[in-house]
mmCIF file of C-alpha atoms and ligand atoms in Angstrom:
data_model
loop_
_atom_site.group_PDB
_atom_site.id
_atom_site.type_symbol
_atom_site.label_atom_id
_atom_site.label_comp_id
_atom_site.label_asym_id
_atom_site.label_seq_id
_atom_site.Cartn_x
_atom_site.Cartn_y
_atom_site.Cartn_z
ATOM 1 C CA MET A 1 86.508 193.432 -44.349
ATOM 2 C CA PRO A 2 85.010 190.751 -45.961
ATOM 3 C CA GLY A 3 87.480 188.997 -48.630
ATOM 4 C CA LEU A 4 86.404 187.350 -51.638
ATOM 5 C CA LEU A 5 83.313 186.001 -51.723
ATOM 6 C CA LEU A 6 81.646 183.414 -53.410
ATOM 7 C CA GLY A 7 80.069 184.677 -56.995
ATOM 8 C CA ASP A 8 82.291 187.413 -56.678
ATOM 9 C CA ILE A 9 84.726 187.829 -60.384
ATOM 10 C CA PHE A 10 87.905 186.447 -59.157
ATOM 11 C CA PRO A 11 90.836 188.880 -59.864
ATOM 12 C CA ASP A 12 92.930 189.437 -62.643
ATOM 13 C CA PHE A 13 96.210 189.412 -62.030
ATOM 14 C CA GLU A 14 99.481 189.565 -63.817
ATOM 15 C CA ALA A 15 102.680 186.896 -62.164
ATOM 16 C CA ASP A 16 105.457 185.259 -62.734
ATOM 17 C CA THR A 17 105.405 181.464 -62.914
ATOM 18 C CA THR A 18 107.071 178.533 -63.954
ATOM 19 C CA ILE A 19 106.106 178.856 -67.246
ATOM 20 C CA GLY A 20 106.954 182.168 -67.281
ATOM 21 C CA LYS A 21 104.442 185.706 -66.994
ATOM 22 C CA ILE A 22 100.856 184.945 -67.195
ATOM 23 C CA ARG A 23 97.754 187.304 -66.822
ATOM 24 C CA PHE A 24 94.995 185.023 -64.858
ATOM 25 C CA HIS A 25 91.906 185.333 -66.677
ATOM 26 C CA GLU A 26 93.874 184.554 -69.950
ATOM 27 C CA PHE A 27 95.427 181.662 -68.753
ATOM 28 C CA LEU A 28 92.132 180.105 -67.495
ATOM 29 C CA GLY A 29 90.672 180.535 -70.515
ATOM 30 C CA ASP A 30 86.791 179.148 -70.735
ATOM 31 C CA GLN A 31 87.950 175.933 -69.078
ATOM 32 C CA TRP A 32 87.855 176.000 -64.331
ATOM 33 C CA GLY A 33 90.315 176.932 -62.464
ATOM 34 C CA VAL A 34 91.538 175.758 -59.412
ATOM 35 C CA LEU A 35 94.127 177.970 -57.689
ATOM 36 C CA PHE A 36 95.739 176.659 -54.637
ATOM 37 C CA SER A 37 98.248 178.313 -51.920
ATOM 38 C CA HIS A 38 101.278 177.109 -50.054
ATOM 39 C CA PRO A 39 103.255 178.081 -46.956
ATOM 40 C CA ARG A 40 106.819 177.505 -48.631
ATOM 41 C CA ASP A 41 108.674 176.161 -50.580
ATOM 42 C CA TYR A 42 110.804 172.399 -49.381
ATOM 43 C CA THR A 43 107.857 172.412 -46.078
ATOM 44 C CA PRO A 44 106.999 168.707 -45.959
ATOM 45 C CA VAL A 45 103.290 168.785 -46.125
ATOM 46 C CA CYS A 46 103.367 171.403 -49.352
ATOM 47 C CA THR A 47 105.611 168.302 -50.792
ATOM 48 C CA THR A 48 102.909 165.579 -49.999
ATOM 49 C CA GLU A 49 100.072 168.628 -51.403
ATOM 50 C CA LEU A 50 101.722 168.537 -54.167
ATOM 51 C CA GLY A 51 102.294 165.807 -54.847
ATOM 52 C CA ARG A 52 99.109 163.754 -54.467
ATOM 53 C CA ALA A 53 97.942 167.134 -56.854
ATOM 54 C CA ALA A 54 100.234 165.581 -60.133
ATOM 55 C CA LYS A 55 98.854 162.735 -59.306
ATOM 56 C CA LEU A 56 95.441 164.041 -59.885
ATOM 57 C CA ALA A 57 95.804 166.256 -62.619
ATOM 58 C CA PRO A 58 95.084 164.075 -65.422
ATOM 59 C CA GLU A 59 91.728 163.510 -63.382
ATOM 60 C CA PHE A 60 91.475 167.736 -62.958
ATOM 61 C CA LYS A 61 92.496 167.584 -66.335
ATOM 62 C CA LYS A 62 89.005 165.927 -67.593
ATOM 63 C CA ARG A 63 87.027 167.883 -65.766
ATOM 64 C CA ASN A 64 87.836 170.586 -67.564
ATOM 65 C CA VAL A 65 89.903 172.595 -64.702
ATOM 66 C CA ARG A 66 93.439 174.306 -65.530
ATOM 67 C CA MET A 67 95.295 174.189 -61.705
ATOM 68 C CA ILE A 68 97.346 176.458 -60.709
ATOM 69 C CA ALA A 69 99.230 176.204 -57.592
ATOM 70 C CA LEU A 70 101.077 179.760 -55.678
ATOM 71 C CA SER A 71 103.983 179.172 -52.805
ATOM 72 C CA ILE A 72 105.831 183.114 -51.637
ATOM 73 C CA ASP A 73 109.019 181.636 -52.423
ATOM 74 C CA ALA A 74 110.565 183.122 -56.183
ATOM 75 C CA VAL A 75 110.906 181.034 -59.544
ATOM 76 C CA PRO A 76 114.172 179.739 -59.466
ATOM 77 C CA ASP A 77 113.203 177.551 -56.045
ATOM 78 C CA HIS A 78 109.650 176.122 -57.417
ATOM 79 C CA LEU A 79 111.701 175.148 -60.520
ATOM 80 C CA GLY A 80 114.171 172.663 -58.111
ATOM 81 C CA TRP A 81 111.455 172.317 -55.674
ATOM 82 C CA SER A 82 109.502 169.965 -58.246
ATOM 83 C CA LYS A 83 112.616 168.373 -58.771
ATOM 84 C CA ASP A 84 112.088 166.826 -55.111
ATOM 85 C CA ILE A 85 107.982 166.860 -55.177
ATOM 86 C CA ASN A 86 108.700 164.640 -58.843
ATOM 87 C CA SER A 87 110.800 162.190 -56.693
ATOM 88 C CA TYR A 88 108.494 162.005 -53.763
ATOM 89 C CA ASN A 89 106.006 160.643 -56.309
ATOM 90 C CA CYS A 90 108.447 158.196 -57.529
ATOM 91 C CA GLU A 91 109.181 159.703 -61.167
ATOM 92 C CA GLU A 92 112.386 161.487 -63.046
ATOM 93 C CA PRO A 93 113.175 164.343 -60.873
ATOM 94 C CA THR A 94 111.912 167.232 -63.056
ATOM 95 C CA GLU A 95 111.825 170.674 -63.448
ATOM 96 C CA THR A 96 107.878 169.953 -64.775
ATOM 97 C CA LEU A 97 104.927 169.333 -63.077
ATOM 98 C CA PRO A 98 101.852 169.382 -64.111
ATOM 99 C CA PHE A 99 100.736 173.083 -63.344
ATOM 100 C CA PRO A 100 102.379 175.341 -62.854
ATOM 101 C CA ILE A 101 103.771 177.166 -59.652
ATOM 102 C CA ILE A 102 102.937 180.879 -59.083
ATOM 103 C CA ALA A 103 105.667 183.351 -57.662
ATOM 104 C CA ASP A 104 104.465 185.724 -54.811
ATOM 105 C CA PRO A 105 107.903 187.020 -53.183
ATOM 106 C CA LYS A 106 106.080 189.949 -51.869
ATOM 107 C CA ARG A 107 103.302 188.009 -51.101
ATOM 108 C CA ASP A 108 101.316 190.733 -53.009
ATOM 109 C CA LEU A 109 98.789 188.139 -54.589
ATOM 110 C CA ALA A 110 98.808 186.575 -50.690
ATOM 111 C CA ILE A 111 98.139 189.798 -48.991
ATOM 112 C CA LYS A 112 95.516 190.568 -52.043
ATOM 113 C CA LEU A 113 93.651 187.431 -52.099
ATOM 114 C CA GLY A 114 93.642 186.899 -48.067
ATOM 115 C CA MET A 115 95.605 183.686 -47.945
ATOM 116 C CA LEU A 116 98.721 185.023 -44.951
ATOM 117 C CA ASP A 117 98.570 182.862 -42.104
ATOM 118 C CA PRO A 118 99.406 185.137 -39.376
ATOM 119 C CA ASP A 119 99.776 182.086 -36.763
ATOM 120 C CA GLU A 120 103.177 180.554 -39.056
ATOM 121 C CA LYS A 121 105.417 182.764 -38.968
ATOM 122 C CA ASP A 122 109.702 182.444 -41.069
ATOM 123 C CA ASN A 123 112.375 183.374 -40.352
ATOM 124 C CA ASP A 124 112.875 186.765 -40.468
ATOM 125 C CA GLY A 125 108.682 187.129 -38.749
ATOM 126 C CA MET A 126 106.783 187.266 -41.855
ATOM 127 C CA PRO A 127 103.461 185.458 -42.173
ATOM 128 C CA VAL A 128 103.991 182.434 -44.390
ATOM 129 C CA THR A 129 100.428 181.475 -47.308
ATOM 130 C CA ALA A 130 97.285 179.905 -45.462
ATOM 131 C CA ARG A 131 96.789 176.896 -47.970
ATOM 132 C CA CYS A 132 94.031 178.039 -49.973
ATOM 133 C CA VAL A 133 91.470 176.780 -52.537
ATOM 134 C CA PHE A 134 89.454 178.872 -54.757
ATOM 135 C CA ILE A 135 87.404 176.712 -57.600
ATOM 136 C CA ILE A 136 86.490 179.309 -60.317
ATOM 137 C CA GLY A 137 84.142 178.755 -62.757
ATOM 138 C CA PRO A 138 84.141 179.703 -66.399
ATOM 139 C CA ASP A 139 81.815 182.423 -65.676
ATOM 140 C CA LYS A 140 85.575 184.001 -63.964
ATOM 141 C CA LYS A 141 83.184 183.779 -60.981
ATOM 142 C CA MET A 142 84.213 182.510 -57.265
ATOM 143 C CA LYS A 143 82.314 179.663 -56.821
ATOM 144 C CA LEU A 144 84.445 177.610 -53.727
ATOM 145 C CA SER A 145 86.579 178.755 -51.803
ATOM 146 C CA LEU A 146 88.496 176.784 -48.336
ATOM 147 C CA LEU A 147 91.246 178.129 -45.761
ATOM 148 C CA TYR A 148 93.373 175.418 -43.555
ATOM 149 C CA PRO A 149 96.035 176.495 -41.455
ATOM 150 C CA ALA A 150 99.740 175.626 -42.784
ATOM 151 C CA THR A 151 100.163 172.816 -40.290
ATOM 152 C CA THR A 152 97.143 170.379 -41.640
ATOM 153 C CA GLY A 153 97.504 169.485 -44.482
ATOM 154 C CA ARG A 154 94.503 169.298 -47.711
ATOM 155 C CA ASN A 155 92.851 166.144 -48.602
ATOM 156 C CA PHE A 156 92.461 167.109 -52.733
ATOM 157 C CA ASP A 157 90.425 163.906 -53.360
ATOM 158 C CA GLU A 158 88.065 165.906 -51.370
ATOM 159 C CA ILE A 159 88.909 168.660 -54.193
ATOM 160 C CA LEU A 160 88.642 166.719 -57.150
ATOM 161 C CA ARG A 161 85.237 165.822 -55.433
ATOM 162 C CA VAL A 162 84.226 169.103 -55.175
ATOM 163 C CA VAL A 163 84.879 169.952 -58.840
ATOM 164 C CA ASP A 164 82.131 166.939 -59.535
ATOM 165 C CA SER A 165 79.331 168.719 -57.144
ATOM 166 C CA LEU A 166 80.072 172.408 -58.859
ATOM 167 C CA GLN A 167 79.634 170.769 -62.095
ATOM 168 C CA LEU A 168 76.591 168.771 -61.870
ATOM 169 C CA THR A 169 75.029 171.926 -60.042
ATOM 170 C CA ALA A 170 76.009 174.392 -62.592
ATOM 171 C CA TYR A 171 74.445 171.814 -65.492
ATOM 172 C CA ASN A 172 71.634 170.228 -64.007
ATOM 173 C CA ASN A 173 68.689 172.280 -61.072
ATOM 174 C CA VAL A 174 69.681 169.575 -57.900
ATOM 175 C CA ALA A 175 72.232 170.009 -54.701
ATOM 176 C CA THR A 176 74.748 166.956 -53.697
ATOM 177 C CA PRO A 177 73.586 165.817 -50.349
ATOM 178 C CA VAL A 178 76.422 164.232 -47.423
ATOM 179 C CA ASP A 179 79.581 162.522 -48.378
ATOM 180 C CA TRP A 180 78.399 162.847 -52.439
ATOM 181 C CA LYS A 181 80.168 160.753 -54.356
ATOM 182 C CA PRO A 182 80.174 160.435 -58.863
ATOM 183 C CA GLY A 183 77.067 158.138 -59.190
ATOM 184 C CA ASP A 184 74.570 158.393 -56.296
ATOM 185 C CA ARG A 185 71.731 159.905 -55.474
ATOM 186 C CA VAL A 186 71.218 163.492 -55.609
ATOM 187 C CA MET A 187 69.282 165.571 -53.824
ATOM 188 C CA VAL A 188 65.926 167.700 -55.338
ATOM 189 C CA PRO A 189 66.471 171.966 -53.790
ATOM 190 C CA PRO A 190 63.699 173.453 -51.352
ATOM 191 C CA ASN A 191 62.596 175.454 -54.613
ATOM 192 C CA VAL A 192 61.272 172.687 -56.813
ATOM 193 C CA PRO A 193 58.092 173.227 -55.660
ATOM 194 C CA GLU A 194 56.235 169.940 -55.177
ATOM 195 C CA ALA A 195 54.158 169.751 -58.006
ATOM 196 C CA GLU A 196 56.853 170.715 -60.507
ATOM 197 C CA ALA A 197 59.320 167.695 -58.750
ATOM 198 C CA SER A 198 57.671 164.710 -60.657
ATOM 199 C CA LYS A 199 58.157 166.854 -64.323
ATOM 200 C CA MET A 200 61.677 168.421 -63.396
ATOM 201 C CA PHE A 201 62.813 164.560 -62.106
ATOM 202 C CA PRO A 202 61.065 162.021 -64.850
ATOM 203 C CA CYS A 203 62.966 159.667 -63.356
ATOM 204 C CA GLY A 204 61.149 159.986 -60.604
ATOM 205 C CA VAL A 205 61.653 161.781 -56.992
ATOM 206 C CA PHE A 206 61.039 159.476 -52.944
ATOM 207 C CA THR A 207 60.635 161.481 -50.801
ATOM 208 C CA LYS A 208 61.507 160.167 -47.402
ATOM 209 C CA GLU A 209 58.817 160.888 -44.025
ATOM 210 C CA LEU A 210 59.860 162.672 -41.717
ATOM 211 C CA PRO A 211 57.982 164.066 -37.392
ATOM 212 C CA SER A 212 57.375 167.119 -39.025
ATOM 213 C CA GLY A 213 55.338 166.531 -42.001
ATOM 214 C CA LYS A 214 57.125 169.032 -44.569
ATOM 215 C CA LYS A 215 58.258 167.342 -47.588
ATOM 216 C CA TYR A 216 61.860 168.208 -48.096
ATOM 217 C CA LEU A 217 64.151 165.574 -48.102
ATOM 218 C CA ARG A 218 63.443 164.872 -51.652
ATOM 219 C CA TYR A 219 66.450 162.313 -53.375
ATOM 220 C CA THR A 220 66.109 161.554 -57.425
ATOM 221 C CA ALA A 221 68.959 159.960 -59.605
ATOM 222 C CA GLN A 222 72.043 161.720 -60.745
ATOM 223 C CA PRO A 223 71.430 162.997 -64.016
ATOM 224 C CA LYS A 224 73.106 161.965 -66.512
HETATM 225 C C1 BEZ B 301 105.119 171.975 -44.559
HETATM 226 O O1 BEZ B 301 104.389 171.968 -46.134
HETATM 227 O O2 BEZ B 301 105.209 171.074 -43.665
HETATM 228 C C2 BEZ B 301 104.862 173.355 -42.997
HETATM 229 C C3 BEZ B 301 104.468 174.640 -43.879
HETATM 230 C C4 BEZ B 301 104.120 176.030 -42.733
HETATM 231 C C5 BEZ B 301 103.950 175.124 -41.927
HETATM 232 C C6 BEZ B 301 104.579 173.976 -40.768
HETATM 233 C C7 BEZ B 301 104.315 173.335 -41.888
#
């Protein structure tokens, strides 16, 4: 059965978190959202990931993105673990991170959102959560999902980079090419007819000549 698909309304749910009970859609308000899950508290890879996420939190805030993590342990564990994460970041070992962590001890959400990693089990033989990332737009629709196994840590700079691409392409009819970074040139999407491209992109369109003779590889400057 397919799980959540791009364009689906992301499920609303109630959850206990390190900042108290939340309703997810209310938590997001009219902002973008990024929900990232972790296998367990007090584990090494997760600690490095949450440390990096905390360092990048001001960048997500600048982009109007609310961050929220999830792990299958309970709130008191999350609070204790947050001290370790802050200490790993060479900061005061407080219980506060710049984003809440959802507690999912019964794995209700992990099951609902298709987050379990069947290859990674805890000491009781129960599967732990994989490393999922869901990016949700202000319309509450899912814009992007990533699913990594527990043994492979994610790259949070890449998550920020895709937020930049998602926001740019949500508000402008352009696409971003391989390894694109903000400020690089972007691509004119295939659905823009040749006759309209130069009107749509007055700063110019460069079309790369290709052996097929087809004029589909078109660059333009990144819109402001
Ligand atoms: C970790 O976060 O270090 C981890 C968690 C589960 C399996 C493997 C690694």
